[in-house]
Coordinates of C-alpha atoms and ligand atoms in Angstrom, one line a residue:
Chain A
M1 CA 0.0 0.0 0.0
K2 CA 1.1 3.6 -0.7
R3 CA 1.5 5.8 2.3
F4 CA -1.2 7.8 4.0
E5 CA -1.8 9.6 7.3
H6 CA -4.0 7.7 9.8
F7 CA -6.4 9.2 12.4
N8 CA -8.4 7.5 15.1
A9 CA -11.5 9.5 15.3
K10 CA -13.0 9.9 18.8
T11 CA -16.3 11.2 17.8
I12 CA -18.5 11.4 14.7
D13 CA -18.0 15.2 14.6
E14 CA -14.2 14.8 14.7
A15 CA -14.4 12.4 11.8
I16 CA -16.5 14.9 9.8
L17 CA -14.1 17.7 10.6
L18 CA -11.2 15.7 9.4
L19 CA -13.1 14.8 6.2
E20 CA -13.8 18.5 5.7
K21 CA -10.2 19.4 6.3
Y22 CA -9.0 16.9 3.6
D23 CA -11.7 18.1 1.3
G24 CA -12.3 14.9 -0.7
E25 CA -8.8 13.5 -0.2
A26 CA -9.5 11.4 2.9
K27 CA -11.5 8.2 3.3
V28 CA -13.2 6.7 6.4
I29 CA -12.4 3.1 7.3
A30 CA -14.7 0.8 9.2
G31 CA -13.9 -3.0 8.9
G32 CA -11.5 -2.2 6.1
T33 CA -12.5 -5.4 4.1
D34 CA -13.3 -3.4 1.1
L35 CA -11.2 -0.2 1.5
I36 CA -7.9 -2.0 2.1
R37 CA -8.4 -3.9 -1.1
V38 CA -9.2 -0.7 -2.9
L39 CA -6.0 0.9 -1.5
K40 CA -3.8 -2.0 -2.2
D41 CA -5.0 -2.1 -5.9
D42 CA -4.8 1.7 -6.0
I43 CA -7.9 2.1 -8.1
L44 CA -9.3 5.4 -6.8
P45 CA -8.6 8.3 -9.2
K46 CA -6.9 10.1 -6.3
Y47 CA -5.2 8.0 -3.7
P48 CA -6.4 9.3 -0.3
K49 CA -4.0 11.4 1.8
A50 CA -5.6 10.3 5.0
I51 CA -7.5 7.4 6.4
I52 CA -9.9 8.1 9.3
N53 CA -10.7 5.2 11.6
L54 CA -14.3 5.1 12.7
K55 CA -13.9 2.0 15.0
T56 CA -12.5 4.3 17.7
I57 CA -15.7 6.2 18.0
A58 CA -17.6 5.2 21.1
N59 CA -21.2 4.0 20.9
L60 CA -21.5 3.2 17.2
E61 CA -21.8 -0.5 17.7
Y62 CA -25.3 -1.4 19.0
I63 CA -28.4 -3.4 18.2
K64 CA -31.5 -2.2 20.0
E65 CA -35.3 -1.8 19.6
E66 CA -37.0 1.5 20.3
N67 CA -40.7 2.2 19.8
G68 CA -41.2 -0.5 17.2
V69 CA -38.0 0.4 15.3
L70 CA -34.8 -1.7 15.2
K71 CA -31.8 0.5 15.4
I72 CA -28.3 -0.7 14.5
G73 CA -25.2 1.3 14.9
S74 CA -23.3 1.6 11.6
L75 CA -20.1 0.1 13.1
T76 CA -21.9 -3.1 14.2
R77 CA -20.2 -6.1 12.7
L78 CA -22.0 -8.3 10.2
S79 CA -21.4 -11.4 12.4
D80 CA -23.1 -9.7 15.4
V81 CA -26.1 -8.6 13.3
A82 CA -26.4 -12.2 11.9
S83 CA -26.2 -13.9 15.3
S84 CA -28.4 -11.4 17.3
S85 CA -31.3 -13.4 18.6
L86 CA -33.6 -10.3 18.4
I87 CA -32.8 -10.0 14.7
K88 CA -33.1 -13.7 14.1
T89 CA -36.6 -13.8 15.6
K90 CA -38.1 -10.6 14.2
Y91 CA -35.9 -9.5 11.2
N92 CA -34.7 -12.9 9.9
L93 CA -34.3 -11.6 6.4
L94 CA -31.6 -9.3 7.6
S95 CA -30.0 -12.0 9.6
E96 CA -29.9 -14.3 6.6
A97 CA -28.6 -11.7 4.3
C98 CA -25.7 -10.8 6.7
R99 CA -24.9 -14.5 7.1
S100 CA -24.6 -14.8 3.3
V101 CA -22.0 -12.1 3.0
G102 CA -18.4 -13.2 2.1
T103 CA -16.8 -15.5 4.7
P104 CA -16.8 -15.8 8.5
Q105 CA -13.7 -13.7 8.7
I106 CA -15.2 -11.0 6.5
R107 CA -18.3 -10.9 8.6
N108 CA -16.2 -10.7 11.8
M109 CA -14.5 -7.6 10.4
G110 CA -17.0 -6.0 8.0
T111 CA -19.6 -3.6 9.5
I112 CA -23.1 -3.0 8.4
G113 CA -22.3 0.7 7.4
G114 CA -19.3 -0.4 5.4
N115 CA -21.3 -3.0 3.7
L116 CA -23.8 -0.4 2.5
C117 CA -21.0 2.0 1.4
Q118 CA -18.7 -0.5 -0.3
D119 CA -17.4 0.1 -3.8
V120 CA -18.9 -1.8 -6.8
Q121 CA -17.1 -5.0 -7.9
C122 CA -17.2 -4.3 -11.7
W123 CA -13.9 -5.7 -13.0
Y124 CA -13.3 -2.6 -15.3
Y125 CA -13.6 -0.3 -12.3
R126 CA -11.4 -2.7 -10.1
A127 CA -8.7 -3.2 -12.8
S128 CA -5.5 -1.8 -11.5
K129 CA -2.0 -0.9 -12.6
S130 CA -0.7 -3.9 -10.8
L131 CA -2.9 -6.1 -13.0
G132 CA -1.6 -4.2 -16.1
K133 CA -4.5 -2.1 -17.1
V134 CA -6.6 0.8 -15.8
F135 CA -9.9 1.9 -17.2
H136 CA -10.8 5.5 -16.6
C137 CA -14.5 4.7 -16.5
L138 CA -17.5 6.8 -15.6
R139 CA -17.1 6.1 -11.9
K140 CA -13.6 7.6 -12.1
G141 CA -14.7 10.8 -13.9
G142 CA -14.3 9.3 -17.4
N143 CA -17.0 9.3 -20.0
V144 CA -17.5 5.6 -20.9
C145 CA -18.7 2.5 -19.0
Y146 CA -16.5 -0.1 -20.4
A147 CA -18.8 -2.9 -19.4
V148 CA -21.5 -1.9 -21.8
S149 CA -19.5 -3.0 -24.8
G150 CA -17.2 -5.4 -22.9
D151 CA -17.6 -8.5 -20.7
N152 CA -20.7 -7.7 -18.7
R153 CA -21.7 -11.1 -17.5
F154 CA -22.0 -9.9 -13.9
H155 CA -23.6 -6.5 -14.7
S156 CA -27.1 -5.0 -14.7
I157 CA -30.0 -6.5 -16.7
F158 CA -32.0 -3.4 -16.0
G159 CA -29.7 -0.8 -17.5
G160 CA -28.3 2.0 -15.5
K161 CA -27.7 5.7 -16.0
G162 CA -24.3 5.3 -17.6
C163 CA -22.7 2.8 -15.3
V164 CA -24.1 -0.7 -15.4
A165 CA -22.3 -2.1 -12.3
V166 CA -24.7 -3.7 -9.9
C167 CA -25.1 -2.8 -6.2
P168 CA -22.7 -5.1 -4.4
S169 CA -24.3 -5.0 -1.0
D170 CA -26.4 -8.0 0.1
V171 CA -27.5 -6.1 3.2
A172 CA -28.9 -3.3 1.1
I173 CA -31.3 -5.7 -0.7
A174 CA -32.6 -7.2 2.5
L175 CA -33.0 -3.7 4.1
T176 CA -34.9 -2.5 1.0
A177 CA -37.5 -5.3 1.4
L178 CA -37.7 -4.4 5.1
D179 CA -38.4 -0.7 4.2
A180 CA -35.3 0.4 6.2
L181 CA -33.9 3.8 6.6
V182 CA -30.3 5.0 6.9
K183 CA -29.3 7.9 9.2
T184 CA -26.3 10.0 8.2
K185 CA -24.4 12.9 9.7
G186 CA -22.4 15.5 7.8
P187 CA -21.3 19.1 8.0
L188 CA -24.9 20.2 7.3
G189 CA -26.4 18.0 10.1
E190 CA -28.3 14.7 10.1
R191 CA -30.4 13.1 7.4
V192 CA -32.7 10.1 7.4
F193 CA -33.7 8.4 4.1
P194 CA -34.6 5.1 2.6
V195 CA -31.7 2.7 2.1
S196 CA -32.5 2.3 -1.6
E197 CA -31.8 6.0 -2.1
L198 CA -28.2 5.6 -0.9
Y199 CA -27.5 4.4 -4.5
K200 CA -27.7 6.6 -7.5
D201 CA -26.1 6.9 -11.0
A202 CA -22.4 5.9 -10.7
A203 CA -21.9 6.9 -7.1
L204 CA -23.2 6.8 -3.6
N205 CA -25.7 9.4 -2.6
L206 CA -23.5 10.7 0.2
G207 CA -21.8 14.0 0.6
R208 CA -18.0 14.1 0.7
S209 CA -18.0 14.4 4.4
E210 CA -21.1 12.5 5.3
I211 CA -21.0 9.4 7.5
V212 CA -23.6 6.7 7.8
T213 CA -24.4 6.5 11.6
E214 CA -27.4 4.2 12.0
I215 CA -29.7 1.8 10.2
Q216 CA -33.4 1.9 11.2
V217 CA -35.8 -1.0 10.5
P218 CA -39.5 -0.7 11.2
E219 CA -40.8 -3.8 12.9
P220 CA -42.5 -6.2 10.5
P221 CA -46.0 -7.5 11.4
P222 CA -45.4 -10.7 13.5
E223 CA -47.2 -12.8 10.9
A224 CA -45.0 -11.6 8.0
R225 CA -42.9 -14.2 6.4
Q226 CA -39.4 -13.3 5.3
I227 CA -37.2 -15.1 2.9
W228 CA -33.7 -14.4 1.5
I229 CA -32.2 -16.2 -1.4
K230 CA -28.8 -15.5 -2.8
F231 CA -27.8 -17.3 -6.0
R232 CA -24.1 -17.7 -6.6
L233 CA -21.6 -20.3 -7.9
R234 CA -19.9 -21.1 -4.6
N235 CA -21.9 -21.1 -1.4
S236 CA -19.3 -19.0 0.4
L237 CA -17.2 -16.0 -0.6
D238 CA -19.1 -15.1 -3.8
F239 CA -21.1 -12.0 -4.4
A240 CA -24.6 -12.5 -5.6
I241 CA -25.4 -13.2 -9.2
V242 CA -29.0 -12.7 -8.4
S243 CA -30.6 -12.3 -4.9
V244 CA -34.2 -11.9 -3.9
A245 CA -35.6 -10.6 -0.5
V246 CA -39.3 -11.0 0.1
M247 CA -41.6 -10.1 3.0
L248 CA -45.1 -11.5 2.6
T249 CA -48.1 -11.2 4.8
L250 CA -51.0 -13.6 4.1
E251 CA -54.6 -13.6 5.3
E252 CA -56.3 -16.9 4.6
G253 CA -54.1 -17.6 1.6
V254 CA -54.6 -14.1 0.2
C255 CA -51.7 -11.7 0.0
K256 CA -52.3 -8.8 2.3
D257 CA -49.0 -7.1 2.0
V258 CA -45.8 -8.0 0.1
R259 CA -42.4 -6.4 -0.6
I260 CA -39.9 -7.8 -3.0
A261 CA -36.4 -6.5 -3.7
L262 CA -33.9 -7.8 -6.2
G263 CA -30.1 -7.7 -5.9
G264 CA -27.3 -8.4 -8.4
V265 CA -29.4 -7.3 -11.4
A266 CA -29.4 -3.5 -11.2
P267 CA -27.2 -0.6 -10.1
T268 CA -29.5 0.0 -7.1
P269 CA -31.6 -2.4 -5.0
K270 CA -34.7 -3.0 -7.1
R271 CA -38.1 -3.0 -5.5
L272 CA -40.7 -4.8 -7.7
K273 CA -43.7 -2.4 -7.1
E274 CA -45.7 -3.6 -10.1
V275 CA -45.3 -7.3 -9.0
E276 CA -46.2 -6.3 -5.4
D277 CA -49.4 -4.5 -6.7
F278 CA -50.3 -7.6 -8.7
L279 CA -49.9 -9.9 -5.8
K280 CA -51.8 -7.8 -3.2
G281 CA -55.3 -9.1 -2.9
N282 CA -54.6 -12.2 -4.9
Y283 CA -54.4 -15.8 -3.8
I284 CA -50.8 -16.9 -3.5
N285 CA -50.4 -20.2 -5.5
S286 CA -48.1 -21.5 -8.1
E287 CA -49.9 -19.7 -10.9
T288 CA -49.7 -16.2 -9.3
A289 CA -46.2 -16.9 -8.2
E290 CA -45.2 -17.8 -11.7
K291 CA -46.9 -14.7 -13.1
A292 CA -45.0 -12.7 -10.5
G293 CA -41.7 -14.2 -11.8
K294 CA -42.6 -13.3 -15.4
M295 CA -43.6 -9.8 -14.4
A296 CA -40.3 -9.3 -12.5
V297 CA -38.3 -9.6 -15.7
A298 CA -40.8 -8.3 -18.2
K299 CA -38.8 -5.0 -18.4
A300 CA -35.3 -6.5 -18.3
F301 CA -33.0 -5.6 -21.2
P302 CA -29.9 -7.7 -20.9
L303 CA -26.4 -6.7 -22.1
S304 CA -24.4 -8.8 -24.5
H305 CA -23.2 -11.4 -21.9
N306 CA -25.8 -11.5 -19.2
A307 CA -29.2 -12.7 -20.5
Y308 CA -28.7 -15.8 -18.4
K309 CA -29.7 -13.8 -15.4
I310 CA -33.2 -13.4 -16.7
P311 CA -34.4 -17.0 -16.2
I312 CA -32.6 -17.2 -12.9
T313 CA -34.4 -14.0 -11.6
E314 CA -37.7 -15.3 -12.9
S315 CA -37.5 -18.6 -11.2
L316 CA -36.1 -17.2 -7.9
V317 CA -38.9 -14.7 -7.6
K318 CA -41.4 -17.5 -8.1
R319 CA -39.5 -19.7 -5.6
V320 CA -39.3 -17.1 -2.8
I321 CA -43.0 -16.4 -3.0
L322 CA -43.9 -20.0 -2.8
M323 CA -41.4 -20.6 0.0
A324 CA -42.8 -17.7 2.0
K325 CA -46.3 -19.0 1.4
D326 CA -45.3 -22.5 2.6
H327 CA -43.1 -21.3 5.4
R328 CA -40.2 -23.1 3.9
T329 CA -36.7 -22.0 4.4
L330 CA -33.5 -22.9 2.6
T331 CA -31.4 -25.4 4.5
Chain B
M1 CA 25.4 12.9 31.9
D2 CA 23.6 16.1 31.1
E3 CA 20.3 16.0 33.1
G4 CA 18.5 18.3 30.7
K5 CA 19.3 16.3 27.7
N6 CA 18.1 13.2 29.4
D7 CA 14.8 14.8 30.1
L8 CA 14.4 15.9 26.5
I9 CA 15.0 12.3 25.3
N10 CA 12.6 10.9 27.9
G11 CA 10.0 13.5 27.0
A12 CA 10.4 12.6 23.3
R13 CA 10.0 8.9 24.2
M14 CA 6.9 9.6 26.1
R15 CA 5.4 11.5 23.2
M16 CA 6.3 8.7 20.8
Q17 CA 3.1 6.8 20.0
K18 CA 3.3 3.1 20.6
I19 CA 1.1 0.4 19.3
K20 CA 0.6 -2.2 22.0
L21 CA -0.2 -5.7 20.8
T22 CA -0.6 -8.8 22.9
I23 CA 0.5 -11.7 20.6
N24 CA 0.2 -15.2 21.9
G25 CA 0.1 -13.8 25.4
K26 CA 3.2 -11.6 25.0
L27 CA 3.1 -7.9 25.0
Y28 CA 4.8 -6.1 22.0
E29 CA 5.2 -2.3 21.9
L30 CA 5.9 -1.0 18.4
I31 CA 6.8 2.6 17.8
L32 CA 4.6 4.3 15.3
G33 CA 6.5 5.9 12.5
Y34 CA 9.4 3.6 13.1
E35 CA 8.5 0.0 13.6
V36 CA 5.0 0.4 12.3
Q37 CA 3.7 2.7 9.6
P38 CA 0.0 3.5 9.2
W39 CA -0.2 1.6 5.9
H40 CA 1.3 -1.7 7.3
T41 CA -1.0 -4.6 7.6
L42 CA -1.0 -6.9 10.5
A43 CA 0.1 -9.7 8.3
F44 CA 3.1 -7.6 7.3
T45 CA 4.0 -6.7 10.9
L46 CA 3.7 -10.2 12.1
R47 CA 5.9 -11.7 9.3
E48 CA 8.4 -8.9 8.5
K49 CA 8.8 -7.0 11.8
L50 CA 8.2 -9.7 14.4
G51 CA 9.5 -12.7 12.5
L52 CA 6.2 -14.6 13.1
T53 CA 6.2 -16.2 9.7
G54 CA 3.7 -19.0 10.6
T55 CA 0.9 -16.7 9.4
K56 CA 0.8 -17.0 5.6
I57 CA -0.1 -14.4 2.9
G58 CA -1.8 -16.1 0.0
C59 CA -3.9 -13.6 -2.0
D60 CA -3.3 -10.5 0.2
R61 CA -6.9 -9.5 -0.8
G62 CA -9.2 -11.1 1.7
E63 CA -10.2 -14.1 -0.5
C64 CA -8.2 -17.1 0.7
G65 CA -8.1 -17.1 4.5
A66 CA -4.3 -18.1 4.6
C67 CA -3.6 -15.1 6.8
T68 CA -6.3 -15.9 9.4
V69 CA -5.4 -15.0 13.0
L70 CA -7.6 -14.6 16.0
M71 CA -8.3 -11.1 17.3
D72 CA -10.0 -11.1 20.7
G73 CA -11.0 -14.7 20.0
R74 CA -12.5 -14.2 16.5
P75 CA -11.0 -15.2 13.2
I76 CA -10.0 -12.2 11.1
L77 CA -7.9 -11.6 8.1
S78 CA -4.5 -10.1 8.9
C79 CA -4.0 -9.0 5.3
L80 CA -6.9 -6.6 5.5
T81 CA -6.2 -5.3 9.0
L82 CA -4.1 -2.2 9.7
T83 CA -1.6 -2.8 12.5
V84 CA -2.2 0.8 13.8
E85 CA -5.9 -0.3 14.4
C86 CA -4.8 -3.2 16.5
D87 CA -3.7 -1.2 19.5
G88 CA -4.7 -2.9 22.7
K89 CA -5.9 -6.0 20.9
N90 CA -5.3 -9.6 21.8
I91 CA -3.9 -11.5 18.8
E92 CA -3.4 -15.3 18.5
T93 CA -1.3 -16.8 15.7
I94 CA -0.3 -20.4 14.9
E95 CA 3.0 -19.9 16.9
G96 CA 0.9 -19.7 20.1
L97 CA -0.5 -23.2 19.8
L98 CA 2.5 -25.1 20.9
N99 CA 2.3 -25.8 24.7
S100 CA 5.5 -24.0 25.8
K101 CA 5.6 -25.9 29.1
T102 CA 5.2 -29.5 27.8
G103 CA 6.6 -28.8 24.3
K104 CA 3.5 -30.6 22.9
L105 CA 1.6 -29.7 19.9
H106 CA -2.0 -28.5 20.3
P107 CA -4.6 -31.2 19.8
I108 CA -5.8 -29.5 16.6
Q109 CA -2.2 -29.7 15.2
E110 CA -2.0 -33.3 16.2
A111 CA -5.2 -34.1 14.6
F112 CA -4.2 -32.4 11.4
I113 CA -1.0 -34.5 11.2
E114 CA -2.9 -37.7 12.1
S115 CA -5.6 -37.1 9.5
G116 CA -3.3 -36.0 6.7
A117 CA -5.1 -32.7 6.6
F118 CA -2.5 -30.9 4.6
Q119 CA -0.3 -31.4 1.6
C120 CA 1.6 -28.2 0.7
G121 CA 0.6 -26.8 4.1
F122 CA 0.1 -23.2 2.9
C123 CA -3.5 -23.0 4.1
T124 CA -2.8 -24.9 7.3
P125 CA -2.1 -22.1 9.8
G126 CA -5.2 -20.2 8.7
M127 CA -7.3 -23.4 8.8
I128 CA -6.1 -24.2 12.3
M129 CA -6.8 -20.8 13.6
S130 CA -10.4 -20.9 12.2
A131 CA -10.8 -24.3 13.7
K132 CA -9.5 -23.1 17.1
A133 CA -12.1 -20.3 17.2
L134 CA -14.9 -22.8 16.3
L135 CA -13.9 -25.3 19.0
Q136 CA -13.6 -22.6 21.6
R137 CA -17.2 -21.6 21.1
N138 CA -18.6 -24.9 20.1
P139 CA -16.7 -28.0 21.5
N140 CA -19.0 -30.4 19.8
P141 CA -19.7 -29.2 16.3
T142 CA -21.6 -31.0 13.6
L143 CA -20.1 -31.5 10.1
E144 CA -22.3 -28.7 8.8
E145 CA -21.1 -26.3 11.5
I146 CA -17.5 -27.2 10.7
R147 CA -18.1 -26.6 7.0
E148 CA -19.6 -23.2 7.7
A149 CA -16.9 -22.2 10.2
M150 CA -14.2 -23.2 7.6
S151 CA -15.9 -21.6 4.6
G152 CA -13.5 -18.7 4.6
N153 CA -10.4 -20.8 4.2
L154 CA -9.4 -22.1 0.8
C155 CA -7.3 -25.2 0.2
R156 CA -6.0 -26.1 -3.2
C157 CA -4.7 -29.5 -2.2
T158 CA -6.7 -31.7 0.1
G159 CA -10.3 -31.4 -1.1
Y160 CA -11.3 -30.4 2.4
I161 CA -12.5 -33.8 3.6
P162 CA -9.3 -34.7 5.6
I163 CA -9.5 -31.2 7.1
F164 CA -13.1 -31.7 8.3
N165 CA -12.1 -35.1 9.7
A166 CA -9.2 -33.6 11.5
I167 CA -11.4 -31.0 13.2
M168 CA -13.9 -33.7 14.3
K169 CA -11.0 -35.6 15.7
A170 CA -9.5 -32.5 17.4
A171 CA -12.9 -31.8 19.0
E172 CA -13.0 -35.3 20.4
K173 CA -9.4 -35.0 21.8
M174 CA -10.2 -31.6 23.3
R175 CA -13.4 -32.9 24.9
G176 CA -11.5 -35.8 26.4
M177 CA -9.0 -33.4 28.0
T178 CA -11.5 -31.4 30.1
Ligands
LIG401 C1 -13.6 -12.0 -0.2 C2 -14.7 -11.0 -0.1 C3 -16.0 -11.4 -0.3 C4 -17.0 -10.5 -0.1 N1 -18.3 -10.9 -0.3 C5 -19.3 -10.1 -0.1 C6 -20.7 -10.5 -0.3 O1 -20.9 -11.7 -0.6 N2 -21.7 -9.6 -0.1 C7 -21.4 -8.3 0.3 O2 -22.4 -7.6 0.5 N3 -20.2 -7.9 0.4 C8 -19.1 -8.7 0.3 N4 -17.8 -8.2 0.4 C9 -17.6 -6.9 0.7 C10 -17.2 -6.6 2.1 O3 -16.2 -5.7 2.1 C11 -18.4 -5.9 2.8 O4 -19.4 -7.0 2.9 C12 -18.2 -5.4 4.2 O5 -19.4 -5.3 5.0 C13 -17.7 -4.0 4.1 O6 -17.7 -3.4 5.4 P1 -16.3 -2.7 6.1 O7 -16.8 -2.3 7.4 O8 -15.2 -3.7 6.0 O9 -16.1 -1.6 5.1 P2 -14.8 -0.7 4.8 O10 -13.9 -1.5 3.9 O11 -14.2 -0.2 6.0 O12 -15.4 0.5 4.0 C14 -16.0 0.3 2.7 C15 -16.3 1.7 2.1 O13 -17.3 2.3 2.8 C16 -16.9 3.5 3.4 N5 -17.5 3.5 4.7 C17 -17.4 2.6 5.7 N6 -18.1 2.9 6.7 C18 -18.8 4.0 6.5 C19 -19.7 4.8 7.1 N7 -20.2 4.5 8.4 N8 -20.2 5.9 6.5 C20 -19.8 6.3 5.3 N9 -18.9 5.6 4.6 C21 -18.4 4.4 5.2 C22 -15.4 3.5 3.4 O14 -14.8 4.8 3.2 C23 -15.1 2.6 2.1 O15 -15.2 3.4 1.0 C24 -16.8 -9.2 0.3 C25 -15.4 -8.8 0.5 C26 -14.4 -9.6 0.4 C27 -13.0 -9.2 0.6
LIG402 S1 -3.9 -13.5 2.4 FE1 -5.4 -12.7 3.6 S2 -7.2 -13.7 2.8 FE2 -5.7 -14.3 1.4
LIG403 S1 -2.6 -28.0 1.9 FE1 -2.1 -27.0 0.1 S2 -3.5 -25.3 0.1 FE2 -4.3 -26.6 1.7

C-alpha cells in the first residue's frame, strides 16, 4: 500500500471535521474489508492522503429496539447482526442476508455501514496498474462505461444511468425489502432516508464528508414471512449473481402485503412495485407466483453477456414467493 | 550525563506513540512511524517485523483465509487489517498453539497430522486458527457447523474432507481433555 496519514476519530464530529479538512482526499475506514483492497490495488482516481478510523468512535456498535424500530449502529459487525437473537426472531431476512456475505472472517471484520457503502465489484472499475490495465471509467470521472461493450456477465440487466455495475451490498437488498432507513451525519447535520436511495447513478448518494451512523428498520408485522435467497456459484465467498428478498403477509391464503427486492441485477436495490401491486389481494399459489416471476423480468433488457440472469431471476422470484407461502426456508 | 538532555529524550520517548499488541500472550510495543507505519497490515507486521512467519499471505486481498489470525478470539484476516488499528488487541497466531511448558503440539495440530489434513501446508495455519475459534465456542460441532466455520479458508490440495475429519478428531481429543 502507498503511504497515508492515519487518524483514530474519537467522535463522529471529529471524523466529519477531518473529512472536511482533507476536502475529498480522505476516506473513512470501518472494517476495512473493502477499503484495504481498494487501497492495495490503488484504483481510486486520487489515492487518499488520509484514512480516518471510525472504529475508535464510542457508541456506534449497538443493536436495540425503540418504539417498534430496530436500530443498528453503523459500526456493528455483520457477524453480530447475523447472530443477534432479536434480529433472528423478528428480522430474519436481515440476519440471513448478513450471514450470506463473504466469509466468516469478512463478517467478523465487516460492518453494516461499510457493507452499504462498499465500492462496486465491476472488473473494469477494479482493474489496476498492478494487473496491467486501468480503465478510466464513468465512476472515475471518465465518460465511458467499459462494461456496456465489454464483458458484462455480472452486470445489470435493467440498464443504468451510464454505469451498469450492480449494487454489491447484500444487506442493502434485505433492508430495501424491510423498508429500512439510513441515518447519516455530515457538516450540514443529520439526514434520514430510505436505504435504496443511498445508491444513484455511478456513485453513492452521500456528501463528501457525510457518514452513515445508523440503520433503522420498522418492525414487520409478526405474521409476515421473510425469505432471503442468494444465487451464486460457490456457497461461500461469492457475491450474488441474483438475490431476492421477500416479505409476505397472508390472510387466509390471500396476499395482504408484500415487498420484494432484487439484488445483483441493477445498479440499485430494485423494488418490484408492479409485482407487489399484482400480488396484493390475490391468492398466492403456483400460478400467481409464476406470473410474478414473469412480471419481474418483463422490463429487463440484458447486455451482450448476461441474458442468463433473466431465467434465474424469474425462477427465484417465483420460488421465494412459494417458499414464503409454505413457510419453507433454505437449509 | 547532562540531566536536561536526558529529560528531553525521555520526553520525546513519552510522546512517541506506541502500538501495543498482545500476541500469543506476550506484549509487544511497536513505535509508530518507526517499527509500524500507518499503511502496514497486521500480516506484514507479524511476518516482516516480528518474525512470526507462521501466518501466511496467499492472496493479500481477503479471499483465501491463509492469513487468518484470532483477534479477541475471533478469526479475522490479517492481510486486510491495519496494524495501527490493533492497539490494545489480543492476537493469537499459529505460533501460540504449541504448549510451551510441555513442548507438545496443540490437539488440533496433532489431529491435522494424524488425519493427513495438509499437503503443501500453505493453508494450514489459517485453517487451524479458524478451527480453534470454532472449537472454543462450540466444543461439539456438527459437520455442517464445521463446514460453515471453515468456509473462509481455501485449500488447493486436500479437497477439504481430511480437514473436516481432523477438526472432528480434534474436537474429540479436546473434549477428552477437560
Ligand atoms: C472476499 C470478499 C468477499 C465479499 N463478499 C461479499 C458478499 O458476498 N456480499 C457483500 O455484500 N459484500 C461482500 N464483500 C464486501 C465486504 O467488504 C463488505 O461486505 C463489508 O461489509 C464492508 O464493510 P467494512 O466495514 O469492512 O467496510 P470498509 O472496507 O471499512 O469500507 C468500505 C467503504 O465504505 C466507506 N464507509 C465505511 N463505513 C462508512 C460509514 N459508516 N459511513 C460512510 N462511509 C463508510 C469506506 O470509506 C469505504 O469506501 C466481500 C469482501 C471480500 C473481501
Ligand atoms: S492472504 Fe489474507 S485472505 Fe488471502
Ligand atoms: S494443503 Fe495446500 S492449500 Fe491446503
